[in-house]
Amino acid sequence: MRVVRSSVYRRYTSSLNDLQSNLNKSMNKVSTGAAYETAADNPLAYYQGKKMDHLYQDAKSKSSILGDIKNRLYQQEQGARDIQKTLSNSKTSMQYLLDSSHNSSKTSVQTKRDALLQDVQSMVSNLNSQYQDFYVYGGNDITTAPFSLSGDGKTLTYTHKYSDGTTKTVNMTMAYDTNNNTYSYHLSDDDLNNLVTAMREQGRVDIGYGDISNRQSLLDTYTGGLNMLTGLTSDSLNAMSDANAKDAVKAALETTPVALLSRSVMACDNYINDTTTVDQFTDTMGSVLKDAANTEHTISTIYSDLGNKYSLVETTKTRLDTLSDNLTEEYKDILGADPYEAITEMFSYQYSYSAALKMGSNLMQSSLFDFIK
């Protein structure tokens, strides 16, 4: 009987374990496509890959939210354009009411009054546009429509849920000044404070545009309904003192598309009810028409700005998607295994491992002649 020393078995067992480990690694390389399993295999390539993976995940994360942002911006732009279009069409009714041959008939005035009321109700409907569960011109509240209009068109109600979780409602009621023949909203100081606070809110998001260390460089994806109606941006209001901001908001609210049509409807009611004379009525309609021209320009500027933001988001999404694709290819170049080389290596280790197992079997035979066959 042949005697084999224990040291031979130890060396054989160690070599077999190494072969099995290398075979497993080569099989993993084929199945995963990764050239390295741990940092120790190639520290430089491994940490380059980790950095690239971080950049890739960041790009994919930002790109994933841009779809929702694009759709919200589109809904905001569409709403502003529809309101501007409604105001433009309403000017035809206002011009009609200025003509003495038409406003002499209160029946005709009533007909146009009803059309103007329908137009302002349409505007408020646009202000309550939704994307998924959110009101695109609202705040953080997904349960309450931000705007509502009274049946007579005089009172615009605004409800806003602030960032601290509190919800407040402001009623803006149009009132007639008999001494000056003017129409305006009556707002308390608390009302103005609430409106200014809401209009100063922003929605700056890190989407791969701007510098994260400079918040002002990030894209503001939120435009409140009152900001859109008045043309007052959150940036401009944040730059003002509280007193100046309240004055600016109060003045701008008087010439919003909703305010102009509410003034027109109320002027028609006062004329039909003989509260005002035909001269006072035509003076009011002339004033509304004059303000409407400037308001149209304000709204068109807002939806142009929203369109620019939409285009910017679209460009940013394309850039992020391209970056993700490029990083994927670079990752494969640095950490990816060559398929042909990996398969060849795997078969080589399989052959070596099988041969080693056969040698081990022969090593355990009792005959020296069996071992050397």
PDB file of C-alpha atoms in Angstrom, residues 96-97 102-115 268-269 271-272:
ATOM      1  CA  TYR A  96     -70.417  96.394 -28.055  1.00  0.00           C
ATOM      2  CA  LEU A  97     -71.648  97.859 -24.756  1.00  0.00           C
ATOM      3  CA  HIS A 102     -76.573  98.965 -28.297  1.00  0.00           C
ATOM      4  CA  ASN A 103     -76.478 100.080 -24.666  1.00  0.00           C
ATOM      5  CA  SER A 104     -79.718 101.985 -25.041  1.00  0.00           C
ATOM      6  CA  SER A 105     -81.450  98.612 -24.890  1.00  0.00           C
ATOM      7  CA  LYS A 106     -81.145  97.131 -21.429  1.00  0.00           C
ATOM      8  CA  THR A 107     -82.210  93.788 -22.833  1.00  0.00           C
ATOM      9  CA  SER A 108     -79.103  93.829 -25.025  1.00  0.00           C
ATOM     10  CA  VAL A 109     -77.006  94.869 -22.032  1.00  0.00           C
ATOM     11  CA  GLN A 110     -78.450  91.953 -20.038  1.00  0.00           C
ATOM     12  CA  THR A 111     -77.495  89.525 -22.803  1.00  0.00           C
ATOM     13  CA  LYS A 112     -73.913  90.768 -22.889  1.00  0.00           C
ATOM     14  CA  ARG A 113     -73.790  90.849 -19.095  1.00  0.00           C
ATOM     15  CA  ASP A 114     -74.678  87.137 -18.988  1.00  0.00           C
ATOM     16  CA  ALA A 115     -71.994  86.390 -21.592  1.00  0.00           C
ATOM     17  CA  CYS A 268     -74.057  96.104 -16.242  1.00  0.00           C
ATOM     18  CA  ASP A 269     -76.085  95.228 -13.140  1.00  0.00           C
ATOM     19  CA  TYR A 271     -76.932 100.218 -15.181  1.00  0.00           C
ATOM     20  CA  ILE A 272     -79.803  97.766 -15.623  1.00  0.00           C
TER      21      ILE A 272
END
